[in-house]
XYZ file of C-alpha atoms in Angstrom:
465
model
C -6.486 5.930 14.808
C -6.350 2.098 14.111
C -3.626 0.302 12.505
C -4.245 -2.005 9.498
C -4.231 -5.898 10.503
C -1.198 -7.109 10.773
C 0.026 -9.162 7.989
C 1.261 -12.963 8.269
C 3.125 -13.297 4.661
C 6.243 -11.994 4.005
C 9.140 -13.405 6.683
C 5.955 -15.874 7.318
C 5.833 -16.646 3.642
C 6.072 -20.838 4.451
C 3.223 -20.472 7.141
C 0.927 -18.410 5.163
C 1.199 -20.575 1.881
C 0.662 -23.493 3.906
C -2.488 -21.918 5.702
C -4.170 -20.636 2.348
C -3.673 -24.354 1.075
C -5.269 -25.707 3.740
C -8.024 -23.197 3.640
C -8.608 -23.648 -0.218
C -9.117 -26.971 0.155
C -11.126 -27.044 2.534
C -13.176 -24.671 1.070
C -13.340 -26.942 -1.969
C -14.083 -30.243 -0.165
C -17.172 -28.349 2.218
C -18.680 -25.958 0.115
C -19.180 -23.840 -3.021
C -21.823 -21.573 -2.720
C -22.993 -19.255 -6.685
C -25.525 -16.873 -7.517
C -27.755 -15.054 -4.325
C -26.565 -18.522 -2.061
C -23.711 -16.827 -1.295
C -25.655 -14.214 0.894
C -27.483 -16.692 2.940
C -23.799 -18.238 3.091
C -22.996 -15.308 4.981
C -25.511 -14.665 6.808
C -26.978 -17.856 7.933
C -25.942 -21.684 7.747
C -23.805 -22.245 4.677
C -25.140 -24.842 2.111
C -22.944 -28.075 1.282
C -22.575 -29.221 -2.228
C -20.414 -31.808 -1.947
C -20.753 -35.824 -1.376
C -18.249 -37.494 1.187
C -15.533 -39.225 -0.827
C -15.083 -36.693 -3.457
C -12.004 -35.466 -4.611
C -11.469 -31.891 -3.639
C -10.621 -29.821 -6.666
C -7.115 -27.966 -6.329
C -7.534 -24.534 -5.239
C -7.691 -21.627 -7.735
C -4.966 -19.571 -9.087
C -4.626 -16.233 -6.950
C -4.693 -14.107 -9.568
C -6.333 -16.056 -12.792
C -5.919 -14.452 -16.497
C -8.841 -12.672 -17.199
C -11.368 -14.525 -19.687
C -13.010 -11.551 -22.263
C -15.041 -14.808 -23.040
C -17.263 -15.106 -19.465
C -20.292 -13.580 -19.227
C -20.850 -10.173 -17.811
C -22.523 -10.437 -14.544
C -25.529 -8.362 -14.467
C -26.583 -5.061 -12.594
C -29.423 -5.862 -11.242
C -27.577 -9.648 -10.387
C -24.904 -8.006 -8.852
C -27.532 -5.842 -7.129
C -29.433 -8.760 -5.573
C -26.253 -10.399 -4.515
C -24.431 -7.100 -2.331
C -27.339 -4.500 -1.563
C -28.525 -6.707 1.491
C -24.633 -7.452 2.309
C -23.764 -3.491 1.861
C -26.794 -2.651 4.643
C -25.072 -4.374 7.329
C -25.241 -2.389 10.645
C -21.955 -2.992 11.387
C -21.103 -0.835 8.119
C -23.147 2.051 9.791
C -25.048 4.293 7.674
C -22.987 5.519 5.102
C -21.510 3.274 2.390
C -20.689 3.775 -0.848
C -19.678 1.230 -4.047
C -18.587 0.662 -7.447
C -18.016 -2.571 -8.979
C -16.881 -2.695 -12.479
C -16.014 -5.249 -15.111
C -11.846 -4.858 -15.644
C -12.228 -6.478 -19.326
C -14.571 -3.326 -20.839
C -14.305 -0.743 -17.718
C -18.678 -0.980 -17.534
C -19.843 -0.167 -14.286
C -22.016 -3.234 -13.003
C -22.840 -1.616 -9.376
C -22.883 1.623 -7.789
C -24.045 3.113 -4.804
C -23.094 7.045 -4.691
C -19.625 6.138 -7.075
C -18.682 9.438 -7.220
C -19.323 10.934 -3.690
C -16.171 12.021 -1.654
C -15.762 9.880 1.152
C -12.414 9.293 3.460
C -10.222 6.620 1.831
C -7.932 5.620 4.587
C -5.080 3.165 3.279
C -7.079 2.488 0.307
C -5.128 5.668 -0.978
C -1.937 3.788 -0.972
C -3.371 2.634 -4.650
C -3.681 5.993 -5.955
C 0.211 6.575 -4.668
C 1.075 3.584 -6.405
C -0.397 4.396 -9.744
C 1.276 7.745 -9.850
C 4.636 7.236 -8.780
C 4.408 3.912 -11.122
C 2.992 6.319 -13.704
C 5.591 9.177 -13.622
C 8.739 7.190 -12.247
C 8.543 4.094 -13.718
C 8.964 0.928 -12.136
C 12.854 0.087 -12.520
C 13.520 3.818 -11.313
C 15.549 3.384 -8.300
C 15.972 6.483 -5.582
C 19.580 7.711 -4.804
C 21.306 8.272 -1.625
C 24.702 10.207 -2.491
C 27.967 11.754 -0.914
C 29.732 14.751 -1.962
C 33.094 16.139 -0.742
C 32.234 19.371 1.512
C 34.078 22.807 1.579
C 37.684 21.155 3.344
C 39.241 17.866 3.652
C 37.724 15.414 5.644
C 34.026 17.113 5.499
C 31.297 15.107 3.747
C 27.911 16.094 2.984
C 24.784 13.238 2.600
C 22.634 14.316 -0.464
C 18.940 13.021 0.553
C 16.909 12.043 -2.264
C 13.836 10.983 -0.324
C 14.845 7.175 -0.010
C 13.028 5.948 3.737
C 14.446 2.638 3.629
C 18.045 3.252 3.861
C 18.974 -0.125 6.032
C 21.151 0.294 9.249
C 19.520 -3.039 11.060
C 21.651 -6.410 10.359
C 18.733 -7.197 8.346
C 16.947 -4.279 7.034
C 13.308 -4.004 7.288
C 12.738 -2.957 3.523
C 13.799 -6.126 1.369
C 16.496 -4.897 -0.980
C 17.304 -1.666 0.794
C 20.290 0.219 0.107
C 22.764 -0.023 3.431
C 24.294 2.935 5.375
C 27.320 0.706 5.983
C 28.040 -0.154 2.301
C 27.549 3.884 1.515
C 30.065 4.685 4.637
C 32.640 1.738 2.672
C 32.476 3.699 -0.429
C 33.391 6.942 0.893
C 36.409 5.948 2.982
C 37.497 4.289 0.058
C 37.462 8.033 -1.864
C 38.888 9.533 1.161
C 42.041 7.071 1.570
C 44.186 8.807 4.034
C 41.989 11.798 5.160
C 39.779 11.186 8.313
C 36.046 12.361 8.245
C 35.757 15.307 10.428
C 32.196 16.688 9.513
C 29.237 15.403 8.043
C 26.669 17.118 6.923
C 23.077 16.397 6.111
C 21.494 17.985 2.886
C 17.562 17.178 3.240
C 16.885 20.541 0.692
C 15.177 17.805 -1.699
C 12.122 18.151 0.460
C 9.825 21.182 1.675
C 7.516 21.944 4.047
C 6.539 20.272 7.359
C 7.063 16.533 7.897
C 3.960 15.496 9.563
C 0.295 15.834 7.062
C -2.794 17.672 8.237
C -5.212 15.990 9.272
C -3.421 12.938 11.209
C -3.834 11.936 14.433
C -1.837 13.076 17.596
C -0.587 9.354 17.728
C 0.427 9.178 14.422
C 4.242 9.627 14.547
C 4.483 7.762 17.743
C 2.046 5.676 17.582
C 4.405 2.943 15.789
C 2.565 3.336 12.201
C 4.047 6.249 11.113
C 6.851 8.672 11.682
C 7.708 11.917 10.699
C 8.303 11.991 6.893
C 11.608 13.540 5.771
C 14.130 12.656 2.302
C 16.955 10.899 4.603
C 15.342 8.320 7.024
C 16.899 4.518 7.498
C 14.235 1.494 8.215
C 11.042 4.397 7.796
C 12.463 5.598 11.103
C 11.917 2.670 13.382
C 14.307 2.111 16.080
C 13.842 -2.012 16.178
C 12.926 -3.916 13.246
C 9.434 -4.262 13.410
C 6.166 -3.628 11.923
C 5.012 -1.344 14.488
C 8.318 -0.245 15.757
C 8.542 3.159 17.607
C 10.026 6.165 15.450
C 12.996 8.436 15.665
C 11.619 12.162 16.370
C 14.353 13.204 13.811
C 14.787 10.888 11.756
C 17.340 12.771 9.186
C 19.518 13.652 11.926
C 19.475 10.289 13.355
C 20.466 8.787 9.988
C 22.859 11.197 9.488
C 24.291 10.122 13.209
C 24.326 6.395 11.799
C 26.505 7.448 8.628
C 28.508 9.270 11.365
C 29.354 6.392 12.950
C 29.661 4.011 9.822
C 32.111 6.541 8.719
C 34.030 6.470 12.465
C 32.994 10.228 13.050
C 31.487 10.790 16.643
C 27.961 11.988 16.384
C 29.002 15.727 17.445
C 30.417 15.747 14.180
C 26.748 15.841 12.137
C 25.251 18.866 11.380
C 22.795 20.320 8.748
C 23.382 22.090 5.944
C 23.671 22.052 2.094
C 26.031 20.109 -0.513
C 28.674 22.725 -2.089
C 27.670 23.377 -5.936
C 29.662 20.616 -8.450
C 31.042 19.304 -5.431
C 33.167 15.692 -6.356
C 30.840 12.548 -5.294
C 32.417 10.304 -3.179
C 30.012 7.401 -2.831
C 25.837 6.650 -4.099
C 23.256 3.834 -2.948
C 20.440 3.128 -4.973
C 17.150 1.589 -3.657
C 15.167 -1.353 -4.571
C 13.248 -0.740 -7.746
C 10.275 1.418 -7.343
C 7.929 -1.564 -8.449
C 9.193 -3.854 -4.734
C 8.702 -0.215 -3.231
C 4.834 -0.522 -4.234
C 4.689 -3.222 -3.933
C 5.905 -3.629 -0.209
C 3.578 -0.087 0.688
C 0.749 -2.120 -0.687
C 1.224 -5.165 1.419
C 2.147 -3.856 4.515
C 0.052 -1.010 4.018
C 3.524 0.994 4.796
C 2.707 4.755 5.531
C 5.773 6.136 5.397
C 6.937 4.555 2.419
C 3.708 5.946 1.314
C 4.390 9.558 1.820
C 7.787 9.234 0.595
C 6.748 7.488 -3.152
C 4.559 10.654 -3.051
C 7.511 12.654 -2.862
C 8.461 11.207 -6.063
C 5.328 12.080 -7.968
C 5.784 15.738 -6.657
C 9.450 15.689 -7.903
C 8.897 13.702 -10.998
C 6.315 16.316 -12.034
C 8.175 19.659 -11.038
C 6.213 20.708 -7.894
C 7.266 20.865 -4.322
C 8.193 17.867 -2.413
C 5.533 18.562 0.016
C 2.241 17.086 1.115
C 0.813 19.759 -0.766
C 2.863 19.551 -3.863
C 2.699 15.878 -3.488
C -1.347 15.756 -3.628
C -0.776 18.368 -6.611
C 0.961 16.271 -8.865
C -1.058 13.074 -8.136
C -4.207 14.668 -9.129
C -2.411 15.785 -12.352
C -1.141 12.528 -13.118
C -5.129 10.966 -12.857
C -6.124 13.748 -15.215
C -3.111 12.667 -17.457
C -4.318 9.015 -17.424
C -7.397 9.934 -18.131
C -8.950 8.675 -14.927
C -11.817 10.425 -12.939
C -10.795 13.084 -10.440
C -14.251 14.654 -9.535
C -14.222 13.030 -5.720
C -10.315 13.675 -5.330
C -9.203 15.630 -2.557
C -6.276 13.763 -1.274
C -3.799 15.530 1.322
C -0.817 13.027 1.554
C 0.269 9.663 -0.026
C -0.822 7.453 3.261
C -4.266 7.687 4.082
C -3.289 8.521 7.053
C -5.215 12.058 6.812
C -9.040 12.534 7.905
C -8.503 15.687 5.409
C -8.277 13.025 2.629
C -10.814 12.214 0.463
C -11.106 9.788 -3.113
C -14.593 8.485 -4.476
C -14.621 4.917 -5.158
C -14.906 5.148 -8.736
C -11.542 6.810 -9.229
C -10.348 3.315 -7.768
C -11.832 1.480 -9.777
C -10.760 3.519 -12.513
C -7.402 3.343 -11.260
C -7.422 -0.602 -11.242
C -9.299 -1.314 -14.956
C -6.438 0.532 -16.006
C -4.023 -0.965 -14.327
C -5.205 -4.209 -16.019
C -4.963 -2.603 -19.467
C -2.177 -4.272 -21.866
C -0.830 -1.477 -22.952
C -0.580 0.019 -18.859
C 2.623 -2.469 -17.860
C 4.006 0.090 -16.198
C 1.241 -0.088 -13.562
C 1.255 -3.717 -13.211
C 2.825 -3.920 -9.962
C -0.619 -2.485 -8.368
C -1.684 -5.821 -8.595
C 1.265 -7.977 -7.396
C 1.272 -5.733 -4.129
C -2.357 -6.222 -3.486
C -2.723 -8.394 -0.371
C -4.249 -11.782 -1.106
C -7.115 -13.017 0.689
C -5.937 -15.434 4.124
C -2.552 -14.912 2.547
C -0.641 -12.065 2.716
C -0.216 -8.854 4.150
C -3.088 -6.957 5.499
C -5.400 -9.272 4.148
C -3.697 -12.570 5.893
C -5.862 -12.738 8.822
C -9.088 -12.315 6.913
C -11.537 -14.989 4.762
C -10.424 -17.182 7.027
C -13.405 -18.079 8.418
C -16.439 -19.429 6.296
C -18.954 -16.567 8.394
C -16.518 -14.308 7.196
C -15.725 -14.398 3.728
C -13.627 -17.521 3.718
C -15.307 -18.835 0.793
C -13.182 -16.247 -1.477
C -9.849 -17.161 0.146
C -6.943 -17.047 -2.550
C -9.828 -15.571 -4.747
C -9.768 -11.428 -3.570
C -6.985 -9.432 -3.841
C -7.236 -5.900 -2.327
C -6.397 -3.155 -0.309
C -7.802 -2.412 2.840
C -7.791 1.229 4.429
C -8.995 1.491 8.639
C -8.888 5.055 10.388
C -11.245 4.778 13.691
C -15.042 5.201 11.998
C -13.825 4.292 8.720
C -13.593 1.129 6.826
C -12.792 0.257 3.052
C -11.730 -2.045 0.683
C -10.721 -2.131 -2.918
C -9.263 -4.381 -5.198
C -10.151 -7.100 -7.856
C -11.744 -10.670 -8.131
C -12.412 -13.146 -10.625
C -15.929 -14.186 -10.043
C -17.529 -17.491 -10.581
C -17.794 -17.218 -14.316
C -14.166 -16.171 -14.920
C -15.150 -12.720 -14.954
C -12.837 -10.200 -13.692
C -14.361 -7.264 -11.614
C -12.650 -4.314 -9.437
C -14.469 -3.240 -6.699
C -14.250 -0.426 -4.099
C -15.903 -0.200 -1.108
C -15.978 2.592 1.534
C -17.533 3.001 5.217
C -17.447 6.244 6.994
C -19.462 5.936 10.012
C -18.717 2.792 11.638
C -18.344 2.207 15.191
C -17.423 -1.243 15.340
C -14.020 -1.852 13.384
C -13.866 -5.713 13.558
C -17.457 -5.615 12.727
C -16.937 -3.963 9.795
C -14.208 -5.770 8.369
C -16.074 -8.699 8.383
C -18.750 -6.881 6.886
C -16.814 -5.647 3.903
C -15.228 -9.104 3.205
C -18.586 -10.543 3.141
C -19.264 -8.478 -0.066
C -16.313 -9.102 -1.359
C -16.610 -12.914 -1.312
C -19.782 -12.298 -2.188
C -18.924 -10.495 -5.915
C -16.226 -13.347 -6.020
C -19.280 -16.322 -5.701
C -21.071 -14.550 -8.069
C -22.326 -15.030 -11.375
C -25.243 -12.225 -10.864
C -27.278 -13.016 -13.886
């Protein structure tokens, strides 16, 4: 299994603005390639258009308003411009497309749009769409106490929040905190001591880790195993690619223990007592920084969990099964296409998974819709090209895409063999386009990176007319 690039935004936020400055503008002042140029661009010895002592134009907005006005680029343009980049070795033999223009949801490139393929992380957008669609972007998830059966027991009520924050600074930005949970309920218990605490995880079923992942993937530092009460996605440092508690309810449960002052022997599983009094509730961040975060980090366990909340939002199981249930329900809802859905759990972590790419596209030309705010936050989570998150140490390079710097904004999915990207640009007209692309027999994974952000920057240079 391969990890998703490591992102450079975020805590780095200062760096990476500086960096995509400094690469916009020198983009600007070197080069600016349009049309089929932009292949030859990327493939060959780039083209200058540009005089010494000219003023380098400011670089572009990330993410510009989209302009109904610009011309539609053409199929067979678009054709010309990404079938040579699409045949790349490095992509092996396998890829599939589907480029389509956000304004009027017209499909301007295909390549097998509807065919099945493994999505890897690129799922994370169907997870946010649903849980966006069903939840709601200000819903927040709960984390509450109840008085148990005697004085002095307490029983944790999970409600399938992973980034419950233990570390001085949590991991998840705005994270509800075990300690300020633990200050609430000793505050309802004046005088009586905590002598039990039990840990109620009932809100989810079924077994924590997906089918289809990889032997490494609960200890291989990008996932862990997924159950309702977890604090920092169950990492035991705060990092990225921190290892991951084997239990991680019972270890959060131990850190509420000892929050509380109650030794560890003191935890033990079990179920809240019916009507039982509450004694204390965190809430997490809003469930639009929750998508937004899984989209930029490319945060698996976040992932499963916000599936959780589609399953539980829409009356089924909170399971991986009753998770990929509901999602597929919701698509039909929104009216998107679900022919090449076969999705397993919320992370991409799965080889069981599969999506075509036209149900992402689908899923992002709605997304841009006026009347689809709800689902807004797809595209504020999106990394940004040389920027942020998984996408900050790509375009950075003009042989690899650096010409569309700042310009694409998309998610990128990596299992070992597979490779895809999808996401939206604003191409040289002003035109706005989503695109997915998906590899799923490559051997080489930096090869095909570089490969995919090729096309991408070259859909962004293009006017394809």
């Amino acid at each position: 299994m391969s990890r998703e690039t490591p992102q450079r935004g975020g805590r780095a936020g200062l760096i990476g603005a500086v960096v995509a400055l400094v690469v916009a503008l020198a983009l600007a002042a070197t080069s600016v390639f349009a049309g089929s140029e932009i292949v030859h661009a990327l493939t060959g010895t780039p083209k200058a258009h540009w005089q010494a002592g000219t003023t380098p134009q400011a670089p572009p907005p990330v993410l510009e308003a989209m302009n109904a006005q610009a011309p539609i680029p053409t199929e067979s343009g678009v054709s010309a411009s990404l079938a040579p980049l699409l045949s790349a070795q490095a992509l092996g033999p396998h890829v599939t497309a589907s480029v389509v223009d956000v304004s009027t949801g017209q499909s301007i490139f295909s390549s097998e749009q509807d065919a099945a393929m493994i999505p890897a992380s690129t799922t994370k957008v169907v997870t946010a769409a649903t849980a966006l669609a069903t939840r709601g972007p200000a819903y927040r998830i709960q984390t509450r106490v109840v008085a148990g059966a005697q004085p002095g027991e307490v029983v944790i009520v999970a409600g399938g929040d992973p980034t419950l924050g233990v570390f001085p600074t949590s991991y998840y930005p705005g994270a509800a905190r075990i300690d300020d949970l633990a200050a609430q309920v000793k505050k309802a218990l004046g005088d009586t001591a905590p002598t039990k605490v039990t840990y109620d995880v009932s809100v989810f079923s079924g077994s924590g880790i997906g089918p289809g992942w990889d032997p490494d993937a609960t200890t291989g530092g990008s996932g862990a195993v997924i159950t309702p009460l977890m604090t920092e996605g169950g990492r035991t440092k705060p990092l990225k690619y921190s290892d991951r508690y084997a239990q991680p309810d019972q270890q959060a449960a131990q850190a509420f223990a000892k929050a509380l002052g109650a030794p560890a022997t003191a935890v033990v599983a079990g179920t809240a007592p019916q009507g039982a009094r509450e004694l204390g509730k965190v809430e997490s961040a809003p469930l639009a920084r929750m998508v937004e975060f899984m989209l930029q980090e490319s945060d698996n366990v976040l992932a499963d969990a916000l599936a959780r909340q589609v399953a539980l939002a829409k009356n089924q199981p909170a399971s991986f099964e009753g998770a990929a249930t509901a999602m597929k329900g919701v698509l039909q809802d929104l009216g998107l296409p679900v022919a090449g859905y076969g999705l397993v759990d919320g992370s991409g972590f799965s080889r069981n998974d599969r999506l075509s790419p036209a149900l992402l596209t689908g899923i992002l030309t709605l997304a841009a819709r006026a009347d689809q705010g709800d689902l807004h936050a797809i595209f504020s989570g999106l990394p940004v090209a040389a920027y942020s998150g998984t996408l900050a140490t790509r375009y950075v390079k003009s042989q690899e895409g650096g010409s569309a710097a700042g310009l694409v904004r998309a998610k990128t999915g990596t299992l070992t063999g597979v490779n895809s990207l999808t996401g939206i640009v604003v191409d040289a007209d002003g035109r706005t386009l989503a695109f997915a692309f998906m590899a799923d027999q490559t051997t080489n994974p930096n090869q095909a990176v570089i490969a995919l952000d090729r096309v991408a920057a070259a859909l962004a240079a293009c006017g394809c007319r």
